[in-house]
Amino acid sequence: MKKIIFPKSLKKGDKIAVISPAGAVDVSQLEKGIKMIKNKGFVPVLGEHLYTKFSNGYNYAGTEKERIKDINWALNDKETSAVWASRGGYGCQHLIQHLKLNKFIENPKWYIGYSDNTVIQSYLLKKGFASIHGQTMKTSSFGVTDESYDLIFDVLKGKAPKYIIKPNQFNKKGNTKGELVGGNLALIYALLGTKYSFEFKDKILFIEDIGENFYALDRMIMSLELAGVFTKISGMIVGGMTNMGDEKENAQYENSFDEFAYKLISERLSKYKFPIAFGFPNGHIKDNRPLIIGSEVKLKVDDKIMVEF
């Protein structure tokens, strides 16, 4: 098994690159997040095309070439110590065939993001590097809890998280350990069958999602099953499932942990023996506790859920 490399801890004064690898953002949406980086004692360095807009069936943060240029700069620049995505959306799949890690390998740095950034994190893990599945910069202006960001800075400074959360009716009890993989379910699904897909054998799989019809959620879980994912993993953590189904018909549409979505997942996985922890606070939700993709994790699902890195 490949040894996973963890970037070095940051110290005050270190520079954090802020880039837009996927969807477009406005200056006003990042003001709070950039100020937060400064208030924590770090120096934000903005990508050349951070605020660029390019419309081509979707509002991208620049052309593919512009976004490729920014992410390769951020990953390889010797002056920066971490890379923080401004947002997700769509567009990271355009980049992964063009990523260069020549200088990154000499100076690994934390990559921070979630949602569409799952693609980048899967790529980095295939190359042997851990990353942080946590809030993007944009969401700091959308009412996300301060603790969601404070915990990311803790990881950047070298503090490994340990979470104890309340039980969920859909949990499947048990203890396990393994390397954590995963992220946004739609992107895990999109990478299946490609050379950029996560490897699942003996791993703990984390999933979260937003804005999917229930049949689409079931289709993605079915695809993972047909790909043999659930016969390989040692455990599973299910995070936020929000804005699911039809807003007019789903009374839980705004809930962070949609019960019907959980019921669908639970029923599909009922035949498998590995422990499953539902209701983990990570995803497209306001209380988003960071996870370290590529880290060895202890998972205990009992009267309470414990996730320890």
Protein backbone atom coordinates (compact mmCIF):
# COMPACT_ATOMS: atom_id res chain seq x y z
CA MET A 1 0.00 0.00 0.00
CA LYS A 2 1.31 3.43 -0.98
CA LYS A 3 2.36 5.58 1.96
CA ILE A 4 0.29 8.76 2.04
CA ILE A 5 2.21 12.02 2.36
CA PHE A 6 0.80 14.70 4.64
CA PRO A 7 1.81 18.30 3.94
CA LYS A 8 3.77 20.09 6.62
CA SER A 9 1.97 22.23 9.18
CA LEU A 10 1.58 25.93 8.50
CA LYS A 11 3.00 28.66 10.70
CA LYS A 12 2.01 32.29 11.08
CA GLY A 13 2.92 34.33 8.04
CA ASP A 14 2.70 31.44 5.59
CA LYS A 15 0.97 32.14 2.28
CA ILE A 16 -2.28 30.50 1.21
CA ALA A 17 -3.17 30.54 -2.48
CA VAL A 18 -6.85 31.15 -3.25
CA ILE A 19 -8.02 29.94 -6.67
CA SER A 20 -11.23 29.24 -8.58
CA PRO A 21 -10.86 25.84 -10.27
CA ALA A 22 -14.51 25.50 -11.25
CA GLY A 23 -17.41 27.96 -10.94
CA ALA A 24 -17.18 31.76 -11.07
CA VAL A 25 -17.24 33.94 -7.95
CA ASP A 26 -17.71 37.63 -7.22
CA VAL A 27 -15.34 39.75 -5.14
CA SER A 28 -18.06 40.30 -2.53
CA GLN A 29 -18.45 36.55 -1.99
CA LEU A 30 -14.82 36.10 -0.95
CA GLU A 31 -14.26 39.23 1.12
CA LYS A 32 -15.11 37.54 4.42
CA GLY A 33 -13.04 34.43 3.70
CA ILE A 34 -9.97 36.37 2.60
CA LYS A 35 -10.24 38.57 5.69
CA MET A 36 -10.49 35.41 7.80
CA ILE A 37 -7.20 34.10 6.39
CA LYS A 38 -5.53 37.38 7.32
CA ASN A 39 -7.07 37.39 10.82
CA LYS A 40 -5.68 33.90 11.43
CA GLY A 41 -2.18 35.21 10.75
CA PHE A 42 -1.71 33.93 7.22
CA VAL A 43 -1.24 35.74 3.91
CA PRO A 44 -3.79 35.16 1.12
CA VAL A 45 -2.33 35.15 -2.39
CA LEU A 46 -4.99 35.43 -5.09
CA GLY A 47 -4.85 33.47 -8.31
CA GLU A 48 -4.63 35.50 -11.51
CA HIS A 49 -8.06 34.30 -12.65
CA LEU A 50 -9.75 34.08 -9.26
CA TYR A 51 -12.54 36.45 -10.36
CA THR A 52 -12.51 35.75 -14.09
CA LYS A 53 -15.82 34.76 -15.69
CA PHE A 54 -16.33 32.62 -18.77
CA SER A 55 -19.77 31.49 -19.89
CA ASN A 56 -19.89 28.30 -21.93
CA GLY A 57 -23.03 26.45 -20.89
CA TYR A 58 -22.00 27.21 -17.29
CA ASN A 59 -20.46 30.21 -15.57
CA TYR A 60 -16.86 29.10 -15.17
CA ALA A 61 -14.07 31.02 -13.44
CA GLY A 62 -12.21 31.42 -16.71
CA THR A 63 -11.49 29.23 -19.69
CA GLU A 64 -10.02 25.79 -19.16
CA LYS A 65 -6.56 27.13 -19.98
CA GLU A 66 -6.94 29.95 -17.46
CA ARG A 67 -8.10 27.64 -14.69
CA ILE A 68 -5.38 25.09 -15.49
CA LYS A 69 -2.80 27.87 -15.31
CA ASP A 70 -4.03 28.99 -11.89
CA ILE A 71 -4.18 25.57 -10.27
CA ASN A 72 -0.76 24.55 -11.56
CA TRP A 73 0.67 27.81 -10.28
CA ALA A 74 -0.94 27.31 -6.86
CA LEU A 75 0.16 23.70 -6.50
CA ASN A 76 3.74 24.30 -7.58
CA ASP A 77 4.59 27.80 -6.34
CA LYS A 78 7.31 27.46 -3.72
CA GLU A 79 6.09 30.57 -1.89
CA THR A 80 2.66 29.17 -1.00
CA SER A 81 1.98 26.62 1.75
CA ALA A 82 -1.67 25.70 1.04
CA VAL A 83 -4.25 25.98 -1.73
CA TRP A 84 -7.84 26.93 -0.88
CA ALA A 85 -10.57 26.64 -3.51
CA SER A 86 -12.98 29.56 -3.73
CA ARG A 87 -15.91 27.26 -4.55
CA GLY A 88 -16.98 24.11 -6.35
CA GLY A 89 -19.78 23.95 -8.89
CA TYR A 90 -18.50 22.31 -12.04
CA GLY A 91 -15.22 22.38 -13.92
CA CYS A 92 -12.57 20.46 -11.99
CA GLN A 93 -12.82 17.50 -14.35
CA HIS A 94 -11.44 19.78 -17.08
CA LEU A 95 -8.23 20.18 -15.12
CA ILE A 96 -7.05 16.78 -13.96
CA GLN A 97 -5.51 15.63 -17.24
CA HIS A 98 -3.35 18.76 -17.17
CA LEU A 99 -2.20 18.91 -13.55
CA LYS A 100 1.54 19.09 -12.94
CA LEU A 101 3.09 18.20 -9.61
CA ASN A 102 6.80 18.61 -10.37
CA LYS A 103 7.39 21.28 -7.70
CA PHE A 104 4.47 20.15 -5.53
CA ILE A 105 6.23 16.82 -4.93
CA GLU A 106 9.21 18.72 -3.52
CA ASN A 107 6.94 20.88 -1.33
CA PRO A 108 3.56 19.18 -0.73
CA LYS A 109 0.83 21.52 0.47
CA TRP A 110 -2.71 21.15 1.72
CA TYR A 111 -5.49 21.44 -0.84
CA ILE A 112 -8.76 22.58 0.76
CA GLY A 113 -12.21 22.27 -0.77
CA TYR A 114 -15.24 20.08 -1.27
CA SER A 115 -18.08 19.53 -3.75
CA ASP A 116 -16.58 19.56 -7.28
CA ASN A 117 -13.11 19.68 -5.68
CA THR A 118 -13.56 15.98 -4.87
CA VAL A 119 -12.08 15.42 -8.36
CA ILE A 120 -8.85 17.22 -7.44
CA GLN A 121 -8.66 15.41 -4.11
CA SER A 122 -9.07 12.03 -5.79
CA TYR A 123 -6.26 12.93 -8.19
CA LEU A 124 -3.96 14.00 -5.35
CA LEU A 125 -4.67 10.83 -3.38
CA LYS A 126 -3.87 8.68 -6.42
CA LYS A 127 -0.50 10.45 -6.41
CA GLY A 128 -0.09 9.74 -2.69
CA PHE A 129 -1.06 13.07 -1.06
CA ALA A 130 -3.65 13.83 1.62
CA SER A 131 -6.03 16.79 1.37
CA ILE A 132 -8.72 18.53 3.41
CA HIS A 133 -12.37 17.98 2.54
CA GLY A 134 -13.77 21.17 4.05
CA GLN A 135 -15.49 24.42 3.34
CA THR A 136 -14.56 26.57 0.39
CA MET A 137 -13.95 30.31 0.64
CA LYS A 138 -17.27 31.38 -0.89
CA THR A 139 -19.42 29.67 1.71
CA SER A 140 -17.95 31.82 4.50
CA SER A 141 -20.39 34.51 3.34
CA PHE A 142 -23.38 32.13 3.43
CA GLY A 143 -23.81 31.58 7.15
CA VAL A 144 -21.44 28.64 7.59
CA THR A 145 -20.38 28.27 11.23
CA ASP A 146 -17.11 29.83 12.34
CA GLU A 147 -16.12 26.48 13.83
CA SER A 148 -16.25 24.91 10.36
CA TYR A 149 -13.36 27.17 9.41
CA ASP A 150 -11.59 27.16 12.77
CA LEU A 151 -11.27 23.38 12.51
CA ILE A 152 -9.70 23.69 9.06
CA PHE A 153 -7.09 26.05 10.47
CA ASP A 154 -6.47 23.52 13.27
CA VAL A 155 -5.67 20.87 10.65
CA LEU A 156 -3.44 23.31 8.77
CA LYS A 157 -1.53 23.88 11.99
CA GLY A 158 -1.07 20.15 12.60
CA LYS A 159 -3.94 19.22 14.92
CA ALA A 160 -5.66 15.96 13.96
CA PRO A 161 -9.43 16.03 14.49
CA LYS A 162 -11.49 13.70 16.63
CA TYR A 163 -15.27 13.84 16.37
CA ILE A 164 -17.98 12.41 18.57
CA ILE A 165 -21.48 12.89 17.18
CA LYS A 166 -24.94 11.77 18.19
CA PRO A 167 -26.46 8.52 16.92
CA ASN A 168 -28.74 8.24 13.92
CA GLN A 169 -31.64 5.84 13.43
CA PHE A 170 -30.10 4.51 10.21
CA ASN A 171 -26.68 3.70 11.68
CA LYS A 172 -25.21 0.23 11.40
CA LYS A 173 -23.10 -0.51 14.45
CA GLY A 174 -19.53 -1.72 14.41
CA ASN A 175 -15.87 -0.74 14.65
CA THR A 176 -13.40 -0.45 11.83
CA LYS A 177 -10.41 1.47 10.61
CA GLY A 178 -8.99 2.37 7.25
CA GLU A 179 -7.88 5.12 4.94
CA LEU A 180 -10.59 7.72 4.31
CA VAL A 181 -11.64 8.28 0.69
CA GLY A 182 -14.57 10.01 -0.96
CA GLY A 183 -16.34 13.33 -0.92
CA ASN A 184 -19.21 14.47 -3.09
CA LEU A 185 -21.17 11.43 -4.28
CA ALA A 186 -21.90 12.86 -7.75
CA LEU A 187 -18.17 13.26 -8.39
CA ILE A 188 -17.25 9.85 -6.95
CA TYR A 189 -19.87 8.48 -9.37
CA ALA A 190 -18.52 10.60 -12.26
CA LEU A 191 -14.99 9.22 -11.79
CA LEU A 192 -16.00 5.54 -11.65
CA GLY A 193 -14.26 3.57 -14.38
CA THR A 194 -11.60 6.23 -14.96
CA LYS A 195 -7.98 6.13 -13.92
CA TYR A 196 -8.73 9.04 -11.57
CA SER A 197 -11.26 7.14 -9.46
CA PHE A 198 -10.60 6.48 -5.79
CA GLU A 199 -9.37 3.04 -4.87
CA PHE A 200 -11.83 1.44 -2.46
CA LYS A 201 -10.30 -1.77 -1.10
CA ASP A 202 -10.25 -1.71 2.73
CA LYS A 203 -11.10 2.01 2.71
CA ILE A 204 -13.67 3.98 4.69
CA LEU A 205 -15.90 5.77 2.18
CA PHE A 206 -17.38 9.19 2.90
CA ILE A 207 -20.26 10.55 0.79
CA GLU A 208 -22.35 13.73 0.78
CA ASP A 209 -24.52 15.49 -1.79
CA ILE A 210 -26.91 18.32 -2.57
CA GLY A 211 -29.73 19.00 -5.01
CA GLU A 212 -30.26 15.50 -6.39
CA ASN A 213 -33.56 13.89 -7.26
CA PHE A 214 -34.12 10.80 -5.17
CA TYR A 215 -33.99 8.54 -8.22
CA ALA A 216 -30.63 10.09 -9.18
CA LEU A 217 -29.32 9.42 -5.67
CA ASP A 218 -30.44 5.80 -5.96
CA ARG A 219 -28.84 5.53 -9.41
CA MET A 220 -25.48 6.70 -8.07
CA ILE A 221 -25.59 4.29 -5.14
CA MET A 222 -26.58 1.51 -7.56
CA SER A 223 -23.62 2.37 -9.80
CA LEU A 224 -21.25 2.10 -6.84
CA GLU A 225 -22.80 -1.26 -6.04
CA LEU A 226 -22.49 -2.50 -9.61
CA ALA A 227 -18.85 -1.38 -9.61
CA GLY A 228 -18.24 -3.58 -6.55
CA VAL A 229 -17.43 -0.67 -4.24
CA PHE A 230 -19.48 -1.99 -1.33
CA THR A 231 -17.78 -5.39 -1.40
CA LYS A 232 -14.41 -3.65 -0.97
CA ILE A 233 -14.83 -0.94 1.66
CA SER A 234 -14.48 -1.54 5.41
CA GLY A 235 -16.86 1.20 6.56
CA MET A 236 -18.89 4.17 5.46
CA ILE A 237 -19.68 7.69 6.66
CA VAL A 238 -22.68 9.53 5.26
CA GLY A 239 -22.69 13.31 5.56
CA GLY A 240 -25.06 16.02 4.44
CA MET A 241 -27.89 15.20 2.06
CA THR A 242 -29.77 18.45 1.50
CA ASN A 243 -32.09 20.06 -1.07
CA MET A 244 -32.98 16.56 -2.22
CA GLY A 245 -35.99 15.69 -4.35
CA ASP A 246 -38.73 18.19 -5.22
CA GLU A 247 -38.80 21.30 -3.04
CA LYS A 248 -42.60 21.46 -3.26
CA GLU A 249 -43.05 17.85 -2.21
CA ASN A 250 -40.21 17.29 0.27
CA ALA A 251 -40.91 18.74 3.73
CA GLN A 252 -37.25 18.10 4.63
CA TYR A 253 -35.86 19.90 1.59
CA GLU A 254 -33.88 22.41 3.70
CA ASN A 255 -32.71 19.84 6.26
CA SER A 256 -29.02 19.00 6.40
CA PHE A 257 -29.67 15.28 6.73
CA ASP A 258 -32.68 14.31 4.62
CA GLU A 259 -34.35 11.27 6.17
CA PHE A 260 -35.72 9.85 2.93
CA ALA A 261 -32.29 10.10 1.30
CA TYR A 262 -30.85 8.27 4.29
CA LYS A 263 -33.58 5.64 4.07
CA LEU A 264 -32.77 4.98 0.40
CA ILE A 265 -29.06 4.60 1.15
CA SER A 266 -29.71 2.42 4.19
CA GLU A 267 -31.97 0.07 2.25
CA ARG A 268 -29.47 -0.32 -0.58
CA LEU A 269 -26.67 -1.13 1.87
CA SER A 270 -28.65 -3.37 4.20
CA LYS A 271 -27.06 -6.55 2.84
CA TYR A 272 -23.51 -5.41 3.68
CA LYS A 273 -21.85 -6.00 7.04
CA PHE A 274 -19.58 -2.96 7.41
CA PRO A 275 -20.46 -0.22 9.94
CA ILE A 276 -22.22 2.88 8.61
CA ALA A 277 -22.36 6.25 10.35
CA PHE A 278 -25.15 8.53 9.18
CA GLY A 279 -25.48 12.22 10.02
CA PHE A 280 -21.84 13.25 9.97
CA PRO A 281 -21.57 17.06 9.82
CA ASN A 282 -19.73 17.52 6.54
CA GLY A 283 -21.13 18.52 3.18
CA HIS A 284 -23.20 21.33 1.68
CA ILE A 285 -24.39 22.33 5.13
CA LYS A 286 -23.68 25.17 7.53
CA ASP A 287 -21.93 23.03 10.14
CA ASN A 288 -19.19 21.38 8.09
CA ARG A 289 -16.45 19.62 10.07
CA PRO A 290 -13.35 19.01 7.94
CA LEU A 291 -12.21 15.52 7.03
CA ILE A 292 -8.72 14.50 5.90
CA ILE A 293 -8.88 12.51 2.68
CA GLY A 294 -6.11 9.94 2.72
CA SER A 295 -5.79 9.77 6.49
CA GLU A 296 -6.07 6.59 8.52
CA VAL A 297 -9.35 6.79 10.43
CA LYS A 298 -10.84 4.88 13.34
CA LEU A 299 -14.61 4.61 13.02
CA LYS A 300 -16.77 3.47 15.92
CA VAL A 301 -20.53 3.31 15.47
CA ASP A 302 -22.35 2.52 18.69
CA ASP A 303 -24.54 4.59 21.02
CA LYS A 304 -22.45 7.47 19.72
CA ILE A 305 -20.34 7.84 16.61
CA MET A 306 -16.60 8.41 16.95
CA VAL A 307 -14.40 9.39 14.03
CA GLU A 308 -10.75 9.72 15.02
CA PHE A 309 -7.81 10.66 12.78
